PDB file of C-alpha atoms in Angstrom:
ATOM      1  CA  UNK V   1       1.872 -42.267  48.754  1.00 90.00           C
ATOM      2  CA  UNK V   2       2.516 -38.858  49.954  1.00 91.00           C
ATOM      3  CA  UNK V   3       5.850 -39.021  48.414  1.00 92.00           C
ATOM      4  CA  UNK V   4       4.342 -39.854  44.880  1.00 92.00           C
ATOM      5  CA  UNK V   5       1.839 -37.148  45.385  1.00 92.00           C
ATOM      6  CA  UNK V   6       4.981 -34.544  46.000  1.00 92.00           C
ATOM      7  CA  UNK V   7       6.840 -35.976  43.251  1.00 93.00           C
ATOM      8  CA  UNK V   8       3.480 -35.835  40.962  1.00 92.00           C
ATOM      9  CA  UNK V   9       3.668 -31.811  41.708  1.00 92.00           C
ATOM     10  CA  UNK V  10       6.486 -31.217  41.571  1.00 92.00           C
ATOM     11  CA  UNK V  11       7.417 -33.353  38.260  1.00 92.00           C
ATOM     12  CA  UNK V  12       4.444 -30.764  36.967  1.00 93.00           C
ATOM     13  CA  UNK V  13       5.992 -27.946  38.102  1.00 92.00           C
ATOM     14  CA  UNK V  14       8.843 -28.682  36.533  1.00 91.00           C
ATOM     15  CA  UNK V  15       6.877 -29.408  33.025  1.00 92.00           C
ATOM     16  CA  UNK V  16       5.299 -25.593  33.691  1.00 93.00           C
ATOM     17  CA  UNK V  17       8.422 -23.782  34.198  1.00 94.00           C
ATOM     18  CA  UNK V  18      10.160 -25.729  31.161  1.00 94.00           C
ATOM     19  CA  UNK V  19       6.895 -24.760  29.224  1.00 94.00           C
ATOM     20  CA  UNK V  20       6.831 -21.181  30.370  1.00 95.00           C
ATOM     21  CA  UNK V  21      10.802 -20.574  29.495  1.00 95.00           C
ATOM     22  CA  UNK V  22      10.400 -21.669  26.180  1.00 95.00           C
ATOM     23  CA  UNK V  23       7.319 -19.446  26.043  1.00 96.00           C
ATOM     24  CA  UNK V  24       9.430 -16.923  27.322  1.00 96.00           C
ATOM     25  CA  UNK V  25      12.268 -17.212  24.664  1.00 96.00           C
ATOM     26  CA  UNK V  26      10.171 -17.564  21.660  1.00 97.00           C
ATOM     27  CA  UNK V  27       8.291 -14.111  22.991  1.00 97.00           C
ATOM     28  CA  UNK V  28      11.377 -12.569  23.501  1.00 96.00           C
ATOM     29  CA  UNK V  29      12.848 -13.258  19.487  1.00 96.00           C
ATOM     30  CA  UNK V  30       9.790 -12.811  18.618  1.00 97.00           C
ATOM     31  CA  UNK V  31      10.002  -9.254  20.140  1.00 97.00           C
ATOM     32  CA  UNK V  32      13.615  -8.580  19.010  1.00 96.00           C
ATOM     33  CA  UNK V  33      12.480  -9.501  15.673  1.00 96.00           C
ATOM     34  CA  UNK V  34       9.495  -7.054  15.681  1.00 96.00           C
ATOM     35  CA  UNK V  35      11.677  -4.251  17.139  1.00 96.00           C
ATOM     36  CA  UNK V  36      14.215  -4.868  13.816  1.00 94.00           C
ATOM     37  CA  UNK V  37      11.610  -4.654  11.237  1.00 95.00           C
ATOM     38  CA  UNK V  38      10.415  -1.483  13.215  1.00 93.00           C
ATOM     39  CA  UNK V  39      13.786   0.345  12.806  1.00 90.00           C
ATOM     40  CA  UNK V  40      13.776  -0.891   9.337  1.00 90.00           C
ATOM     41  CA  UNK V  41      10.702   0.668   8.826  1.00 89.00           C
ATOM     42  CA  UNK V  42      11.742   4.156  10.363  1.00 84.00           C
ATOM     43  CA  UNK V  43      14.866   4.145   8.317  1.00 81.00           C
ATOM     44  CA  UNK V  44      12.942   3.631   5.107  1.00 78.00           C
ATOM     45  CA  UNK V  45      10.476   6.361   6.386  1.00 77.00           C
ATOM     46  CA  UNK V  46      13.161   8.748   6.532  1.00 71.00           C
ATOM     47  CA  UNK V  47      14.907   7.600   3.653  1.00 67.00           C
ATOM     48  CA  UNK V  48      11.269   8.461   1.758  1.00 70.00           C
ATOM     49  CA  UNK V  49      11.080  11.733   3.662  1.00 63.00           C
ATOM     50  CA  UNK V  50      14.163  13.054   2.538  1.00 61.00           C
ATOM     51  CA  UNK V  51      12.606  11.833  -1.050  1.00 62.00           C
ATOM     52  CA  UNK V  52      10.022  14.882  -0.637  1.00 58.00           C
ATOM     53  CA  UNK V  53      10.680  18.331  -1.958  1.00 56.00           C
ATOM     54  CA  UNK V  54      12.346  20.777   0.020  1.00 49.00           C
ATOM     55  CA  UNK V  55       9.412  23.074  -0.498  1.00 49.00           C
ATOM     56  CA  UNK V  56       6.419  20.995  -0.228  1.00 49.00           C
ATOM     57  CA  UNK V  57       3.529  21.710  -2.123  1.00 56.00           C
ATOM     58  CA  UNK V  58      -0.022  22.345  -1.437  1.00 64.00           C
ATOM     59  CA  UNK V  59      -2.639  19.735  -1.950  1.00 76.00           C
ATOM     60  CA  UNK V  60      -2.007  16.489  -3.297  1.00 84.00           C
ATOM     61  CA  UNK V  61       0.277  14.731  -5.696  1.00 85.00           C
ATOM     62  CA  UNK V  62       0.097  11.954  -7.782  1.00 86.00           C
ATOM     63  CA  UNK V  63       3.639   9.923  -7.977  1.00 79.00           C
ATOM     64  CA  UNK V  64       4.313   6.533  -9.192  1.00 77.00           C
ATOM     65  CA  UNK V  65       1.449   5.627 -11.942  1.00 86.00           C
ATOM     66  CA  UNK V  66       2.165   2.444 -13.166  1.00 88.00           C
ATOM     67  CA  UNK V  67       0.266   0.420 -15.673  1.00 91.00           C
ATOM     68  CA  UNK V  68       1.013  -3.170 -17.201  1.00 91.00           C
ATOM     69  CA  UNK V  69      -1.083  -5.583 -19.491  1.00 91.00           C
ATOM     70  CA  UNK V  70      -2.414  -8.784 -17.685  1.00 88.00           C
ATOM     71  CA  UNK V  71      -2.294 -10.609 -21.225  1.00 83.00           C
ATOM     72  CA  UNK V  72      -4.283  -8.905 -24.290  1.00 82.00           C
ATOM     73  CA  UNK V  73      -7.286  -8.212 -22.352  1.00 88.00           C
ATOM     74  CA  UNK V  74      -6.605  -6.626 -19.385  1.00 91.00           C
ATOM     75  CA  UNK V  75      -4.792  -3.674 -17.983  1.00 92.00           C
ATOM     76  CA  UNK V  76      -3.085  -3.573 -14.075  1.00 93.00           C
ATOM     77  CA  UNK V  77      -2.753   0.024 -12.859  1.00 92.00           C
ATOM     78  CA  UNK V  78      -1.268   1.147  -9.755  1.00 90.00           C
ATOM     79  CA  UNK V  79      -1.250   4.888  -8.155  1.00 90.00           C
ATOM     80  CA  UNK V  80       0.219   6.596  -5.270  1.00 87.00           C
ATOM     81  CA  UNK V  81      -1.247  10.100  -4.345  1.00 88.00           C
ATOM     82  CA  UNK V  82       0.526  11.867  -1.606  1.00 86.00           C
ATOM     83  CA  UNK V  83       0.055  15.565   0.426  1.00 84.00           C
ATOM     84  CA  UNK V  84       4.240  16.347   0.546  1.00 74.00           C
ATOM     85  CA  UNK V  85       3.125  18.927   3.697  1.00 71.00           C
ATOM     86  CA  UNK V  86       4.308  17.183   7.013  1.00 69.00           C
ATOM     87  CA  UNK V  87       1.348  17.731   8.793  1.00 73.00           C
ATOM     88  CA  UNK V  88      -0.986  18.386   5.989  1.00 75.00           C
ATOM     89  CA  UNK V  89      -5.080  17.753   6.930  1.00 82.00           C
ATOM     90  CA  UNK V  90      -7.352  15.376   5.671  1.00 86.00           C
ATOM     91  CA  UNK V  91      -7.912  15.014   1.666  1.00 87.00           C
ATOM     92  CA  UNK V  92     -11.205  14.222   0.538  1.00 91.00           C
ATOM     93  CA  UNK V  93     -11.911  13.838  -3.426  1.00 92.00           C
ATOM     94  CA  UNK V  94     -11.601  11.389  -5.992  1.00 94.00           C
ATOM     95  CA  UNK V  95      -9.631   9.377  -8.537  1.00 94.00           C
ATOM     96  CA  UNK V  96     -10.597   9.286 -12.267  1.00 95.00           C
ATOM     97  CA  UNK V  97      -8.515   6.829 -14.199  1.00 94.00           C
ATOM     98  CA  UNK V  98      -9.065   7.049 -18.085  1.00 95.00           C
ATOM     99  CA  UNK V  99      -7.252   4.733 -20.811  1.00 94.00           C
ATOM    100  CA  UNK V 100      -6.458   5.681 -23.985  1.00 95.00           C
ATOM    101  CA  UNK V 101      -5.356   3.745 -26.890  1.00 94.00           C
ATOM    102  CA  UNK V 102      -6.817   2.178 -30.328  1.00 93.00           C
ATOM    103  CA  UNK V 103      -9.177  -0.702 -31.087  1.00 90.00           C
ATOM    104  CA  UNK V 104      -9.336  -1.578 -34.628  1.00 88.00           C
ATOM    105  CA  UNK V 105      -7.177   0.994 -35.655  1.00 86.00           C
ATOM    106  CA  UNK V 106     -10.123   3.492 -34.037  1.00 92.00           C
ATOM    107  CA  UNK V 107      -9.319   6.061 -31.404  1.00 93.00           C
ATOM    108  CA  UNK V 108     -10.633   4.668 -28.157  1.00 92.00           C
ATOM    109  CA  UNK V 109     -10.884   5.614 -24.633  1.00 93.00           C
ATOM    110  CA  UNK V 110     -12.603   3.982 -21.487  1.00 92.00           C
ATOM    111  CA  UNK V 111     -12.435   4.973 -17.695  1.00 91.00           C
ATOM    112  CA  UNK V 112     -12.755   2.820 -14.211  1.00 89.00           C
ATOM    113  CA  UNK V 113     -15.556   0.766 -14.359  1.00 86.00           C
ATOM    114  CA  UNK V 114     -18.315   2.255 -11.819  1.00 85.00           C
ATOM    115  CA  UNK V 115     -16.744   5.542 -12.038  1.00 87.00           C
ATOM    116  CA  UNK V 116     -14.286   7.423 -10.287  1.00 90.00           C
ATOM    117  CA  UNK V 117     -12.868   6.063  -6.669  1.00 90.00           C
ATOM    118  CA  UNK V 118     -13.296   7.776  -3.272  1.00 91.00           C
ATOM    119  CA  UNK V 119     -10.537   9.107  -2.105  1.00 91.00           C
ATOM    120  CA  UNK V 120      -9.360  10.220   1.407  1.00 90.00           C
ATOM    121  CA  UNK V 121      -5.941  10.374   2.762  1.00 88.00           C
ATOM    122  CA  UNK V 122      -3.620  12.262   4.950  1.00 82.00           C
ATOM    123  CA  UNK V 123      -0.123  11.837   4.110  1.00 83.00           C
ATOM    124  CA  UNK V 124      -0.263   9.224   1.362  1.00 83.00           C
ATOM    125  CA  UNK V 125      -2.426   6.382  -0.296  1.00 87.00           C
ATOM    126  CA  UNK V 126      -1.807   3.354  -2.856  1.00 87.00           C
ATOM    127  CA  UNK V 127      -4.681   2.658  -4.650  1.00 89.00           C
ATOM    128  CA  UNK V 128      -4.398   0.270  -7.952  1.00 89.00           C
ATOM    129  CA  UNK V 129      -7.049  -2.156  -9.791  1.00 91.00           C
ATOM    130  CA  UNK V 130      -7.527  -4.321 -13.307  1.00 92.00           C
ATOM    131  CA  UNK V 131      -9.248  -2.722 -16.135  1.00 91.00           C
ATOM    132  CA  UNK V 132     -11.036  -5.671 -18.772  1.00 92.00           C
ATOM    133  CA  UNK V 133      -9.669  -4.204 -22.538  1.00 91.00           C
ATOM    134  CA  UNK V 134     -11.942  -4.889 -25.256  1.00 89.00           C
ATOM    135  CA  UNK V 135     -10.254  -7.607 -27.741  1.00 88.00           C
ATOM    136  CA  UNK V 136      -8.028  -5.760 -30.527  1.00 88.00           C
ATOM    137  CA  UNK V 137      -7.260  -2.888 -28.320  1.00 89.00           C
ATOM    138  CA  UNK V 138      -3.832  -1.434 -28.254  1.00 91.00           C
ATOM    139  CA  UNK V 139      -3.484   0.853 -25.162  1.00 92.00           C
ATOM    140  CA  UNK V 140      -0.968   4.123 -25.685  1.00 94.00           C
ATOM    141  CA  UNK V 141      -1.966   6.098 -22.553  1.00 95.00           C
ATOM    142  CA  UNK V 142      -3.174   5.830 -19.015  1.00 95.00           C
ATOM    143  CA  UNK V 143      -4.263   8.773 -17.356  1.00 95.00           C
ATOM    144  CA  UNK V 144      -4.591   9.317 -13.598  1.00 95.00           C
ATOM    145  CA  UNK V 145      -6.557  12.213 -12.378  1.00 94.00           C
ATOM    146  CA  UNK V 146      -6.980  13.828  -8.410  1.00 93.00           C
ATOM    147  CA  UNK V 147     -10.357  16.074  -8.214  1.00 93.00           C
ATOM    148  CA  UNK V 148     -11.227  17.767  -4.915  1.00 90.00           C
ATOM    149  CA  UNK V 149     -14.839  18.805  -5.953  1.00 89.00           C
ATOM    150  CA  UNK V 150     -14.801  20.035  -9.738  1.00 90.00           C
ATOM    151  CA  UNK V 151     -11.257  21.249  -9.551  1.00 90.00           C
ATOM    152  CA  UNK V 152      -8.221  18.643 -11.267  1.00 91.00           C
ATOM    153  CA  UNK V 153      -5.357  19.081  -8.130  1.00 89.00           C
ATOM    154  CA  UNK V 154      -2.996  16.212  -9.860  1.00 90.00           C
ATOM    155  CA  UNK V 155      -2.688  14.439 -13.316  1.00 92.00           C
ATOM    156  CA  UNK V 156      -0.056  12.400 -14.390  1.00 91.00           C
ATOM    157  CA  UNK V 157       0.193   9.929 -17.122  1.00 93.00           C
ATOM    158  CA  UNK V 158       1.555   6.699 -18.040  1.00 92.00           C
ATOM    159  CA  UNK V 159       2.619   5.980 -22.012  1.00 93.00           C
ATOM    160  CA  UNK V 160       3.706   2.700 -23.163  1.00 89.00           C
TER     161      UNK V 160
END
């Protein structure tokens, strides 16, 4: 009896250290994994840092506005607004997105619904949305603005 109670533990102790060096190696790829995709990462920051002007500017920037139709009644934008400065300080403003195109052969223009967005960053932010288009509309422009206060610090715009 004593012997089955021995064998009892240590058959379990064996099922426990099998269980923990499994543990083990999947924690361990797991880890080796993480640290890849980490110096992936780094490499693509630098790659994006050497993207930057030489001679960074003041304030922010807007690069990348993109804009697509979702169909005939809808519009996707997308919009990244960076500070180039390495260590620039917090931006606080906002982002006015207008649209400008023709419906029914009519000049037309609409902005964000609800108005501009909040914006903060420090180094960079993606910010993107869906617009609903009236039916008939054909869109020409899309406009992306960057206000700190009253004063425009980036516009850029997208034609199709």
């Amino acid at each position: 009896e004593d012997r089955d109670r021995a064998q009892s533990v240590a058959n379990t102790a064996g099922s426990l250290l099998t269980t923990e060096r499994t543990a083990q190696e999947r924690l361990l790829g797991q880890l080796k994994r993480l640290e890849s995709e980490n110096r992936e990462l780094r490499d693509n920051l630098g790659f994006f840092e050497k993207l930057l002007p030489v001679t960074a500017t003041e304030g922010v920037a807007i690069r990348g506005l993109q804009a697509e139709l979702l169909g005939s009644t809808q519009l996707k934008w997308q919009v990244l607004v960076l500070q180039p400065a390495a260590r620039a300080a917090e931006f606080t403003g906002r982002l006015e997105i207008s649209v400008d195109g023709l419906q029914n052969g009519k000049p037309w223009t609409t902005a964000l619904p609800g108005g501009p967005q909040a914006l903060q960053l420090r180094q960079y932010r993606r910010l993107e949305g869906v617009i609903d288009l009236p039916v008939q509309t054909v869109v020409k422009t899309v406009t992306a603005k960057v206000f700190e206060g009253t004063t425009i610090r980036a516009v850029q715009t997208f034609k199709f």
